[in-house]
Short mmCIF file of C-alpha atoms in Angstrom, two decimals:
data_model
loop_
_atom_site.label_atom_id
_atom_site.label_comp_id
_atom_site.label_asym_id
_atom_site.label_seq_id
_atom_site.Cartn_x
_atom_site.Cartn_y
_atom_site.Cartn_z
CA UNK A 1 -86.71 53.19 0.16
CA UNK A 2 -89.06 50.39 1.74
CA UNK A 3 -87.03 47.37 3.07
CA UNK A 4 -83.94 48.06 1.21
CA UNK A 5 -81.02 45.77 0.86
CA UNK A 6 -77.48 47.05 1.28
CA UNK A 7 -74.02 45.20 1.40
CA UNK A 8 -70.54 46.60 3.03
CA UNK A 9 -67.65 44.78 0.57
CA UNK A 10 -64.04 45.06 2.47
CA UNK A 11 -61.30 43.20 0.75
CA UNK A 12 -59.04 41.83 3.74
CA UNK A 13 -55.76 43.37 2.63
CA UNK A 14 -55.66 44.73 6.37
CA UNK A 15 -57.88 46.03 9.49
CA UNK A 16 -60.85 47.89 9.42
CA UNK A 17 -60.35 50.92 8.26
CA UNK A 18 -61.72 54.05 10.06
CA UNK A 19 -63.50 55.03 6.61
CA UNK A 20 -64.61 51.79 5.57
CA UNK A 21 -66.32 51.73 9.16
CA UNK A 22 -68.22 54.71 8.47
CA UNK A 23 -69.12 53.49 5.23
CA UNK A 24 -70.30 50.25 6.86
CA UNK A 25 -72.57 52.35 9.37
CA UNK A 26 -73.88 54.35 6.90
CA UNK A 27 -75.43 50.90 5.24
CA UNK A 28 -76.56 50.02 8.52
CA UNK A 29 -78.29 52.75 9.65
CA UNK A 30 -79.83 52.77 6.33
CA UNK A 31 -81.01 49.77 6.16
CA UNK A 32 -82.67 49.23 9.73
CA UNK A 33 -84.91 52.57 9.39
CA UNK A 34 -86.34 51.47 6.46
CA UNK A 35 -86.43 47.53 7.89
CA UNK A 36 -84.17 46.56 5.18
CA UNK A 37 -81.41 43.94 5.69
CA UNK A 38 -77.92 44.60 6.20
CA UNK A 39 -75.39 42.09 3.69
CA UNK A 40 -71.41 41.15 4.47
CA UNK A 41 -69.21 40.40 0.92
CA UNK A 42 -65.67 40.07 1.38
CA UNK A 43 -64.19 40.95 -1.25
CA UNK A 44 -60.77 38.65 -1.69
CA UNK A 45 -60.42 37.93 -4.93
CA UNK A 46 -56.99 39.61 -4.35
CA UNK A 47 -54.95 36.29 -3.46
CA UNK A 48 -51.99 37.59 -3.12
CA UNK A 49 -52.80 39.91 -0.56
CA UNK A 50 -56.18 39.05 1.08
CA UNK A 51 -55.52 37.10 3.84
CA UNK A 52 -58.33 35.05 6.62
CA UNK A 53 -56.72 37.23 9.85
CA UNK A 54 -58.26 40.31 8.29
CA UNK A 55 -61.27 38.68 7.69
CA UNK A 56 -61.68 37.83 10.89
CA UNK A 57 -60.69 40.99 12.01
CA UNK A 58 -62.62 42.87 9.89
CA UNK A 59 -65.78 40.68 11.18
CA UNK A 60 -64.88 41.33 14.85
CA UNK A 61 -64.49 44.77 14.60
CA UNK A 62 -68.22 45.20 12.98
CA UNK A 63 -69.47 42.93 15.36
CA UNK A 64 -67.48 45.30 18.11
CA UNK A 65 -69.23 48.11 16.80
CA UNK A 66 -72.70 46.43 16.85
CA UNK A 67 -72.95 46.66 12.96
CA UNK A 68 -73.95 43.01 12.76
CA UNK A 69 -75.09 41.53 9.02
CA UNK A 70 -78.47 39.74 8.47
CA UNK A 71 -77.27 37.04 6.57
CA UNK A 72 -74.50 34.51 5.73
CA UNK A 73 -70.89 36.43 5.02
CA UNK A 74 -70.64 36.32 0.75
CA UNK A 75 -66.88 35.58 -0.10
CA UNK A 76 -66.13 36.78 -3.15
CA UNK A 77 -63.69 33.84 -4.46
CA UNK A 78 -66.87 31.80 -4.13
CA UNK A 79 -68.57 33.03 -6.88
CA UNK A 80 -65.87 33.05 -9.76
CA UNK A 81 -67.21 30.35 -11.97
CA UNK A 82 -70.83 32.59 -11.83
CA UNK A 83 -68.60 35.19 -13.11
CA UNK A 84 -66.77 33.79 -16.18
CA UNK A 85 -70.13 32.08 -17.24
CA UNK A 86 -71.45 36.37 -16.92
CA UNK A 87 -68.33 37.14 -19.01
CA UNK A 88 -69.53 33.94 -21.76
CA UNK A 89 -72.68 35.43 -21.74
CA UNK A 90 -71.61 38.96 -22.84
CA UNK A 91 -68.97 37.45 -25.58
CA UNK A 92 -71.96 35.29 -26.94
CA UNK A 93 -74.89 38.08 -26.95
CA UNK A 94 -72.24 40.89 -28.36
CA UNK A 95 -71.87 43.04 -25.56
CA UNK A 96 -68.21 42.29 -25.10
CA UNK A 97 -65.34 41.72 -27.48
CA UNK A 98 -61.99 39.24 -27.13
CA UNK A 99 -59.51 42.39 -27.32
CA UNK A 100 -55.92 40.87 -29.13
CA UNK A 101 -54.25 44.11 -28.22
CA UNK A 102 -51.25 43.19 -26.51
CA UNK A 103 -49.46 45.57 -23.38
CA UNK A 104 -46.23 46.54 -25.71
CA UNK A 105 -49.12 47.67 -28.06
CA UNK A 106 -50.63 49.75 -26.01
CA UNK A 107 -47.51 50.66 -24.42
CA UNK A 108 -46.67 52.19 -27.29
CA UNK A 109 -49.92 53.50 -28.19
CA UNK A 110 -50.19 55.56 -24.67
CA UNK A 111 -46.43 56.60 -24.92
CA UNK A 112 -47.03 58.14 -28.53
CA UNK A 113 -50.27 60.23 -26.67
CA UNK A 114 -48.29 61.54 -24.21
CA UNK A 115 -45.82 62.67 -26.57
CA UNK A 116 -48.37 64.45 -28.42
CA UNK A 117 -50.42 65.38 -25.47
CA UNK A 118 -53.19 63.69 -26.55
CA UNK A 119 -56.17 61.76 -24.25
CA UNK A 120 -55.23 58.46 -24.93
CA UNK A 121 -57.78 56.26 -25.84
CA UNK A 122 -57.70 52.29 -26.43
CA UNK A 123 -58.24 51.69 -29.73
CA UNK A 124 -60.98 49.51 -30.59
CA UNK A 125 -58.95 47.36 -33.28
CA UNK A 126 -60.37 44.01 -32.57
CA UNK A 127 -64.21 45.20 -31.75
CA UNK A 128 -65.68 44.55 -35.26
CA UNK A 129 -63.66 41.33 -36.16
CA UNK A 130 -65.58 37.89 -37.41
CA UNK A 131 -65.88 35.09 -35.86
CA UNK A 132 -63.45 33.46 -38.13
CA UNK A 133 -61.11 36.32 -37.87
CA UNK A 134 -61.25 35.63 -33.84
CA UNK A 135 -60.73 31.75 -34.27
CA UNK A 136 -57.80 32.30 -36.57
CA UNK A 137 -56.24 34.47 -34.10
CA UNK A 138 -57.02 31.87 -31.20
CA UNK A 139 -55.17 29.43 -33.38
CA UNK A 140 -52.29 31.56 -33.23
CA UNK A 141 -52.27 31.29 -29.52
CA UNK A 142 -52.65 34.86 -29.38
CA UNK A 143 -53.63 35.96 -25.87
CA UNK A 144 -56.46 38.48 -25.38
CA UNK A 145 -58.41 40.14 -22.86
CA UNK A 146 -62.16 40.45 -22.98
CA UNK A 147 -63.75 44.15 -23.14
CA UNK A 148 -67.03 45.74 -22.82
CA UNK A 149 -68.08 47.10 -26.18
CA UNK A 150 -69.05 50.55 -24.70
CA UNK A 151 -72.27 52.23 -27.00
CA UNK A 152 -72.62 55.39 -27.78
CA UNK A 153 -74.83 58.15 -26.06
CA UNK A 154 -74.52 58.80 -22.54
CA UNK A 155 -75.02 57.61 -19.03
CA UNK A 156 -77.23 58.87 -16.51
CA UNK A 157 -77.85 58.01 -13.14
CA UNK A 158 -79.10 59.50 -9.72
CA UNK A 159 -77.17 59.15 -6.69
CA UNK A 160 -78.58 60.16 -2.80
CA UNK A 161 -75.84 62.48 -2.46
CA UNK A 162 -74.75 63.95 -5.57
CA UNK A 163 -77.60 63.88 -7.78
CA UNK A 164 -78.13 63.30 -11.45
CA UNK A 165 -74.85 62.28 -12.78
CA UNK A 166 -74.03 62.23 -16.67
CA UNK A 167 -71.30 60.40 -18.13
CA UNK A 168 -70.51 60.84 -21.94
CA UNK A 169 -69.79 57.33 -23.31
CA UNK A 170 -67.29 58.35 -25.74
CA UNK A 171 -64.84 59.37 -23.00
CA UNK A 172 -65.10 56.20 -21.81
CA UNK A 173 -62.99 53.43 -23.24
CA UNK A 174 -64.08 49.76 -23.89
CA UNK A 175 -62.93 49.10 -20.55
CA UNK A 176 -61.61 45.38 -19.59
CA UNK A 177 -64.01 43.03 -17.95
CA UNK A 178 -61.87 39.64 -18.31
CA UNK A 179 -57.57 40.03 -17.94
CA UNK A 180 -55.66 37.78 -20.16
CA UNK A 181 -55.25 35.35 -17.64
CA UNK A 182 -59.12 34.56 -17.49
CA UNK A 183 -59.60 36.33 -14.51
CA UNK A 184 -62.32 38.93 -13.97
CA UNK A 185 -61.99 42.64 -13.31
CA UNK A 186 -63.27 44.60 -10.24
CA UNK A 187 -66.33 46.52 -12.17
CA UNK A 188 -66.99 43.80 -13.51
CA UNK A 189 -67.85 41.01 -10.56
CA UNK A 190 -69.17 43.72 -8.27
CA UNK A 191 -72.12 44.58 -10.71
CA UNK A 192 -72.22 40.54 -10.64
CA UNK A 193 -72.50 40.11 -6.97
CA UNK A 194 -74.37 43.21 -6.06
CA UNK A 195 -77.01 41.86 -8.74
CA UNK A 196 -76.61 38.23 -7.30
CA UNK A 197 -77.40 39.23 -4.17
CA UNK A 198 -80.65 41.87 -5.02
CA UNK A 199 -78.71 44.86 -3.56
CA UNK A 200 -81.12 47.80 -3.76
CA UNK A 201 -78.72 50.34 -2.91
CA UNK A 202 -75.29 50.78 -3.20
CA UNK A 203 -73.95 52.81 -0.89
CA UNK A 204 -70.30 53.75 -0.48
CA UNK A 205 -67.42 56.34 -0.59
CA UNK A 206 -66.69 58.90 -3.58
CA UNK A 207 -63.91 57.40 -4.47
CA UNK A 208 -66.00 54.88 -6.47
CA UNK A 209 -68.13 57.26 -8.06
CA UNK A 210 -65.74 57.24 -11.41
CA UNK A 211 -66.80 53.31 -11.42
CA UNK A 212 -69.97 53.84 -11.46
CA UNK A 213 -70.82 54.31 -14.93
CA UNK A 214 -68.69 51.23 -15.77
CA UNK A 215 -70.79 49.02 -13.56
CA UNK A 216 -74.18 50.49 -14.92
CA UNK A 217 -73.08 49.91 -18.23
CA UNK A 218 -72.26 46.22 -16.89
CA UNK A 219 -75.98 46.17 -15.30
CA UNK A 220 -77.26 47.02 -19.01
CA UNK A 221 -75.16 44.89 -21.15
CA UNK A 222 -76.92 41.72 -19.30
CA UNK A 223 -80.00 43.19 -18.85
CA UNK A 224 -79.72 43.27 -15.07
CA UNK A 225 -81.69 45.62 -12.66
CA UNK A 226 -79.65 48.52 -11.79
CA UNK A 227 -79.26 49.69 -8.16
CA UNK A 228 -79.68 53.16 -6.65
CA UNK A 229 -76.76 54.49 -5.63
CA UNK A 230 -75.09 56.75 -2.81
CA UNK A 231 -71.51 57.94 -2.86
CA UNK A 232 -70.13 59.32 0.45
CA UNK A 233 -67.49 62.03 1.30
CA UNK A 234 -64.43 61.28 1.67
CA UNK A 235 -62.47 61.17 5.06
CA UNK A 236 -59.27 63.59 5.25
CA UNK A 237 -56.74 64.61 8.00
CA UNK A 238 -56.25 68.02 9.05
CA UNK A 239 -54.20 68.74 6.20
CA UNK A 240 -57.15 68.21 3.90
CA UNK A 241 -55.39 65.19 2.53
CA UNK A 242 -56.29 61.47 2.65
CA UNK A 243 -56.83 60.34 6.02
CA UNK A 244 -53.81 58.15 7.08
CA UNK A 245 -51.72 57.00 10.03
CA UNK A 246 -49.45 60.32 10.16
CA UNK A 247 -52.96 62.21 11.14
CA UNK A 248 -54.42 59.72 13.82
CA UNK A 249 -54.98 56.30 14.13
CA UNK A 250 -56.84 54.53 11.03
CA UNK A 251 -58.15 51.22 11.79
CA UNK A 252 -60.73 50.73 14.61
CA UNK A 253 -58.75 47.88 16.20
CA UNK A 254 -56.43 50.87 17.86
CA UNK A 255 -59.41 52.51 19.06
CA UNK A 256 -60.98 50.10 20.59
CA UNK A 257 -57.63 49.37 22.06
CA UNK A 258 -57.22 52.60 23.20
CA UNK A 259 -60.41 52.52 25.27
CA UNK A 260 -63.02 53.98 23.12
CA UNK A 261 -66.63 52.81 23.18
CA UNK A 262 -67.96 51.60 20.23
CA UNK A 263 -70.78 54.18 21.08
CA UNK A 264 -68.71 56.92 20.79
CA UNK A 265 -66.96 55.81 17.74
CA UNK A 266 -70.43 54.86 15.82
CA UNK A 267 -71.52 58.81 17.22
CA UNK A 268 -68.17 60.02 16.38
CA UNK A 269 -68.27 58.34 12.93
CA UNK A 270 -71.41 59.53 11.79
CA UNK A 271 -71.20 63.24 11.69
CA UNK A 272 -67.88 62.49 9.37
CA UNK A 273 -70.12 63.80 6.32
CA UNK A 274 -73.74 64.00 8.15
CA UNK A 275 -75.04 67.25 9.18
CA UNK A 276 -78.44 66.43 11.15
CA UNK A 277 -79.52 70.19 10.84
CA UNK A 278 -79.70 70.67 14.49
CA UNK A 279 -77.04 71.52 17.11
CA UNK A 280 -77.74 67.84 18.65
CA UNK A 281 -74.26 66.27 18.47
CA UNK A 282 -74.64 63.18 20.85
CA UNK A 283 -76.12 60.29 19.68
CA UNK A 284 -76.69 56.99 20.73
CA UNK A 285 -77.71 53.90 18.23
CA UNK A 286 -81.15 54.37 18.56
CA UNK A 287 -81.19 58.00 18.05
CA UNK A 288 -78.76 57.34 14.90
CA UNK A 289 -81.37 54.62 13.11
CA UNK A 290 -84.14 57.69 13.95
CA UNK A 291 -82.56 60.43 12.73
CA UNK A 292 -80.23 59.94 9.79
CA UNK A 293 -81.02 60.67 6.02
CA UNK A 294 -79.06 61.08 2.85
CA UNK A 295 -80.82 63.86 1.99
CA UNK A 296 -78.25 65.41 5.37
CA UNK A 297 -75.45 63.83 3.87
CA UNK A 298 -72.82 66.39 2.55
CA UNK A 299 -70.83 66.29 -0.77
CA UNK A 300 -67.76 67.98 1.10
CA UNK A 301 -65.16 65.69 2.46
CA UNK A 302 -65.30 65.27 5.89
CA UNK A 303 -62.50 66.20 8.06
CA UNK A 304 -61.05 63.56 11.15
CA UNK A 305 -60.72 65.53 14.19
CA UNK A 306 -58.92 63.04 16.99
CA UNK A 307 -59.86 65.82 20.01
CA UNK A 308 -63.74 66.50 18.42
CA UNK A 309 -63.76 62.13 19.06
CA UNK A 310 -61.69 62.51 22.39
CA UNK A 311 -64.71 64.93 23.26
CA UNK A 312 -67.66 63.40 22.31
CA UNK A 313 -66.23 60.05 24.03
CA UNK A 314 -65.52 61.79 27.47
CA UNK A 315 -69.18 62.77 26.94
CA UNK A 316 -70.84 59.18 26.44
CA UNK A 317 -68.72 58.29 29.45
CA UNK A 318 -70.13 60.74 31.33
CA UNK A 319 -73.81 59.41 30.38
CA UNK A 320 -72.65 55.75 30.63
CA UNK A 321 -73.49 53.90 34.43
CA UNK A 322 -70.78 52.84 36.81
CA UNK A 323 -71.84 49.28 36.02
CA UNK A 324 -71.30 49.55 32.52
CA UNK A 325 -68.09 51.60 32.45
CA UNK A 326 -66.67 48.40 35.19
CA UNK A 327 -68.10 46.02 32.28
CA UNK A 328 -66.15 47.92 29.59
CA UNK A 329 -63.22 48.60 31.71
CA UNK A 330 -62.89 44.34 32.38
CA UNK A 331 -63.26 43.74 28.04
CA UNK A 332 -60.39 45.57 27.93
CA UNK A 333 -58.13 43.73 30.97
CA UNK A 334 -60.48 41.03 32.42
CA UNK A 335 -57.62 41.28 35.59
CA UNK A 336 -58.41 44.59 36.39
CA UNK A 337 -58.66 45.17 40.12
CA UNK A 338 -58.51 41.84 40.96
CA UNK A 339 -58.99 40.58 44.88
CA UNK A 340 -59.91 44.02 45.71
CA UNK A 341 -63.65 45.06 47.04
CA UNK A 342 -66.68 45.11 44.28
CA UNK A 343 -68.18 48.17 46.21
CA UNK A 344 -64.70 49.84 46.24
CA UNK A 345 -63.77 49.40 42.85
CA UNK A 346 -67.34 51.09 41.82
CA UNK A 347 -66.71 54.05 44.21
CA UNK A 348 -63.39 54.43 42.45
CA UNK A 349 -64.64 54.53 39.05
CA UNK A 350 -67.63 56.98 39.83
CA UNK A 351 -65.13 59.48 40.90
CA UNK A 352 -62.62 58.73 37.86
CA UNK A 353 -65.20 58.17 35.20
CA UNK A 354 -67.05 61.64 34.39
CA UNK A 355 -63.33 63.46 33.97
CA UNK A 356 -61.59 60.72 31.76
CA UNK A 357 -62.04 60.58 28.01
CA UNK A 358 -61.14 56.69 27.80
CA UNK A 359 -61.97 53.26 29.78
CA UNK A 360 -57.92 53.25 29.23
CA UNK A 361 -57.79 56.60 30.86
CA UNK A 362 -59.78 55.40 33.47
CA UNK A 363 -58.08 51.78 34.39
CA UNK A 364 -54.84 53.58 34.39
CA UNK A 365 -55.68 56.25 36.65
CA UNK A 366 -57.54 53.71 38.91
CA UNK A 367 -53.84 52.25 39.63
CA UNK A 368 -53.50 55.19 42.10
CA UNK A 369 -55.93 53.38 44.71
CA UNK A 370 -55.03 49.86 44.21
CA UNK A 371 -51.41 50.60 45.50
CA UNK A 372 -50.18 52.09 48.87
CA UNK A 373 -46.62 53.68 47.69
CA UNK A 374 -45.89 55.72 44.49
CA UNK A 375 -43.19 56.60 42.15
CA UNK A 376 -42.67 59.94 41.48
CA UNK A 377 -41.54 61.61 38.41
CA UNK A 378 -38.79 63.87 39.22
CA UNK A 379 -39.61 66.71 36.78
CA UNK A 380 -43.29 66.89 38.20
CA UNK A 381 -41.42 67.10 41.33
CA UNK A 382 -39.16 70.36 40.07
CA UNK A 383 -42.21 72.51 38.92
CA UNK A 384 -44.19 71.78 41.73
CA UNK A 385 -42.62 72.10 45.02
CA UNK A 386 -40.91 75.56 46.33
CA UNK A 387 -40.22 76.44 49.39
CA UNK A 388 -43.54 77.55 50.06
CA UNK A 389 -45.27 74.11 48.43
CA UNK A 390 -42.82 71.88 51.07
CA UNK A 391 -44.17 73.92 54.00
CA UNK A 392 -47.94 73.47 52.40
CA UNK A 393 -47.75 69.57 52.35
CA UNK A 394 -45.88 69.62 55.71
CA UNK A 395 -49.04 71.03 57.50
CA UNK A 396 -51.20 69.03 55.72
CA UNK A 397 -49.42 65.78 57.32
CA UNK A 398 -49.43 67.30 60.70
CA UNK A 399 -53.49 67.92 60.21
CA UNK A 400 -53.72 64.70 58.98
CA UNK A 401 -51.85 63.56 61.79
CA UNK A 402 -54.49 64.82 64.24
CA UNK A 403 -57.42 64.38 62.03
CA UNK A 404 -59.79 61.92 64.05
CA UNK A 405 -62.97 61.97 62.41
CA UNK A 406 -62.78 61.15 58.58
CA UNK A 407 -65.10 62.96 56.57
CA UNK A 408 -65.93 65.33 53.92
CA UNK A 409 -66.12 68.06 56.00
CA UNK A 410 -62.93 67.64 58.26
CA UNK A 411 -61.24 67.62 55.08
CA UNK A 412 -62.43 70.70 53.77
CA UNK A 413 -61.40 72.28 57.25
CA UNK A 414 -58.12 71.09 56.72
CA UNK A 415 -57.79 73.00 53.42
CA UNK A 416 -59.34 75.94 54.97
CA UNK A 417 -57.10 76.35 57.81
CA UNK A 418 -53.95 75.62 55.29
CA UNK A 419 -55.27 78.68 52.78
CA UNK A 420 -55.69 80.95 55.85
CA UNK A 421 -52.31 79.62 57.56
CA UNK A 422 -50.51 80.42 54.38
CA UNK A 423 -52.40 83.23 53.07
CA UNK A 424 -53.20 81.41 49.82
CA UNK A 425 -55.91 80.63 47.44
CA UNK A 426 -57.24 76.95 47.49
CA UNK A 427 -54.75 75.89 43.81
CA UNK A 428 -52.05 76.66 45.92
CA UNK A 429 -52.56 74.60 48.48
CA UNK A 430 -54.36 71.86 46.06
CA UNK A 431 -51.73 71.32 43.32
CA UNK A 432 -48.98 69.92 46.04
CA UNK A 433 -51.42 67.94 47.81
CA UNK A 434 -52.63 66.44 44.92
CA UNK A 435 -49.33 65.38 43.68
CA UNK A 436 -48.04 63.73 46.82
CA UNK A 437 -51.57 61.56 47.03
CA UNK A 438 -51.29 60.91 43.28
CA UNK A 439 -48.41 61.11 41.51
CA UNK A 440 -49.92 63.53 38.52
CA UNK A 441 -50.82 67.25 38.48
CA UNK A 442 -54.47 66.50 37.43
CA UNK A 443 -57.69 64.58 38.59
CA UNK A 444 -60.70 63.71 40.04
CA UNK A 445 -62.21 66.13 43.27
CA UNK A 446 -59.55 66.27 45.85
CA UNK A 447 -62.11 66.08 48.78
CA UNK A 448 -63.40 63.10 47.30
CA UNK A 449 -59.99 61.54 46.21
CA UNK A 450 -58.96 62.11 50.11
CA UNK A 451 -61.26 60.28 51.56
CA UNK A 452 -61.32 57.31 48.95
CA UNK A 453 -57.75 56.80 49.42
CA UNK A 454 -58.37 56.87 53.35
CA UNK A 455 -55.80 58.24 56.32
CA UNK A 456 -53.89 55.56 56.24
CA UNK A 457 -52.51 55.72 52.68
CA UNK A 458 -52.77 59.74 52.70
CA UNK A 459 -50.40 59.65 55.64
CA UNK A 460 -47.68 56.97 54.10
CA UNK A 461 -47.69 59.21 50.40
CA UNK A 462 -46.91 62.38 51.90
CA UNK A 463 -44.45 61.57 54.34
CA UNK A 464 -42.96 59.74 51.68
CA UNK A 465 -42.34 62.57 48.87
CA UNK A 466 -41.71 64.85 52.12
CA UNK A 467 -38.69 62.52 52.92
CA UNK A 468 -38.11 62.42 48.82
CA UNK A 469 -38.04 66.41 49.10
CA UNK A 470 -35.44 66.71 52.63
#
């Protein structure tokens, strides 16, 4: 486990995903405990639908989350001449066969097996054949794929997570390392690059684990040294199906444009599948590196649980300094609060910060004290204000009215004499109050909103909606 070296491989077909993040941290964490180094490959040997804007999102958003690699970014397109010279190799030491089978062939083949509900298998027609026999048939201009000649036996590896695996070769068929076109398959050039570039462990989601013998088999037939492995849980909704977007967001772009922390997504993230046997559920990166281990990593899939995030994100805000939440709150509009008092705009946010789940949560409801007037929305309006409610904030302005010293405790006299004038408990005479001053039926401390927002603009709201109301 000393000083291990560990690669996250994305192919840019689109953002990062939420899972492929977790996978990435996973790596990470990984790899700085045990002072190992952390690689990049982007996988885009997919030309058709790998594109250079999601490689350079995919890199921001790691960077973003403070995953950052140790060395240069490997693209995968780079190495393709290494890997037909690997696929030469195996044709010229036996390992792997030129495969004439053609698709109508084995069209046909898999149709009749279906018929007969049969597991279809490839037959290996062309394994045996002579060289002679295979330069007659190039002759013919006969196009062919290139396969691995499977052996027999078994094979066996250990994973972190799942344990000792065994794969029977014979249900495995001489799978394809080279299409027709020349062009290398997927189990194929990872085993290449992941050997290239002395990966010790490969770690990454279940999804792969069916590869896994494929690529070990690869790993053998060129005498390369094979990798430990780790395969992760898999992510799902609430419906225990494949995380996607009709469950929550799924690409960490829209968090982080929603106003998450990458703190709270990296905490968030990694108790999708890690249990760290205690009830100790917020984390920050230094506490992550510290405690995580495989040996806590669960074979159950994990399940993504938007309001367990939403919680442990209002917690890390909670934890976070004024000065940092201002810092995250200008990342995501550098314009916020702009001509208006440093010292003010920090007072605002310490009362905001500790009840909002978001920075977004927290620049929008910091819009209530960088504006004298509000607009009010007329159903709020309905279920708020009775007959009773209209007399409340009536009495308030007239206190307000003769309210000469401004402080905490003139305010809380005010509210006092209003319960006891009315013969009501403090929600009653809070809820109207608080809607007149800010628009919305929820917030920060009302004593401490009050006297943030200052007479003046207290005064100008409430005679406002009171004129709204007549």
């Amino acid at each position: 486990m000393k000083n291990p070296r560990v690669r996250f491989a994305p192919s840019p077909t689109g953002y990062l995903h939420i899972g492929g993040a977790r996978t990435a941290l996973f790596n990470w964490l990984f790899a700085k405990q045990n002072k190992g180094q952390f690689l990049l490959r982007i996988e885009d040997t997919d030309l058709e639908r790998s594109k250079t804007e999601y490689v350079d999102q995919i890199t921001d958003a790691l960077s973003w989350l403070g995953l950052n690699w140790d060395e240069d970014i490997v693209l995968q397109s780079n190495n393709k001449s290494r890997h037909e010279e690997m696929v030469a190799k195996m044709l010229d030491n036996g390992t792997a066969y030129r495969c004439f089978l053609q698709k109508e062939e084995l069209d046909k083949l898999r149709l009749a097996s279906e018929q007969k509900k049969e597991v279809f298998r490839v037959p290996q027609t062309y394994r045996d054949l002579s060289e002679d026999e295979v330069k007659e048939l190039l002759n013919q201009g006969k196009s062919f794929t290139v396969r691995l000649k499977v052996p027999e036996g078994e094979t066996e590896f250990t994973d972190l997570v799942y344990g000792t695996i065994k794969v029977q070769n014979k249900d495995l068929d001489d799978f394809i390392i080279a299409r027709s076109d020349g062009s290398p398959t997927y189990n194929f050039v990872v085993a290449i690059d992941d050997s290239d570039m002395n990966i010790s462990h490969v770690v990454r989601g279940d999804d792969h684990l069916a590869n896994t013998p494929k690529q070990i088999l690869v790993y053998r037939a060129l005498g390369l040294d094979e990798p430990i492995f780790a395969h992760l849980p898999m992510i799902l909704g609430s419906d225990k199906k494949r995380l996607s977007k009709r469950h929550a967001a799924t690409n960490v772009q829209e968090y982080k444009d929603k106003g998450f922390t990458a703190t709270a997504i990296l905490n968030y993230l990694s108790l999708l599948g890690w249990n760290p046997d205690s009830d100790k559920e917020i984390f920050n990166q230094e506490e992550l590196i510290e405690s995580f281990q495989f040996d806590q990593v669960q074979k159950k899939s994990a399940v993504f649980d938007e309001k367990k995030l939403l919680w442990i994100s209002q917690r890390h805000l909670t934890d976070m300094s004024v000065r940092d939440t201002m810092n995250e709150i200008y990342k995501l509009n550098p314009d916020w609060g702009d001509g208006l008092d440093w010292n003010y705009l920090k007072e605002i946010v310490k009362l905001i910060k500790d009840r909002s789940k978001t920075i977004t949560e927290i620049a929008e409801m910091s819009g209530l004290f960088f504006q004298e007037s509000l607009d009010y929305d007329q159903d709020l309006i309905s279920k708020t204000f009775n007959e009773e409610a209209v007399a409340i904030l009536a009495d308030f302005k007239s206190a307000l009215e003769g309210c000469d010293t401004w402080n905490r405790s003139e305010i809380e006299l005010i509210f006092d004499n209003l319960m006891a004038q009315h013969d009501v408990q403090i929600g009653k005479v809070m809820k109207p109050i608080r809607v007149a001053l800010t628009g919305i039926a929820f917030g920060p401390g009302i004593f401490d909103l009050i006297l943030l927002l200052g007479k003046d603009i207290c005064l100008k709201r409430t005679r406002k909606l009171l004129s709204i109301l007549d």
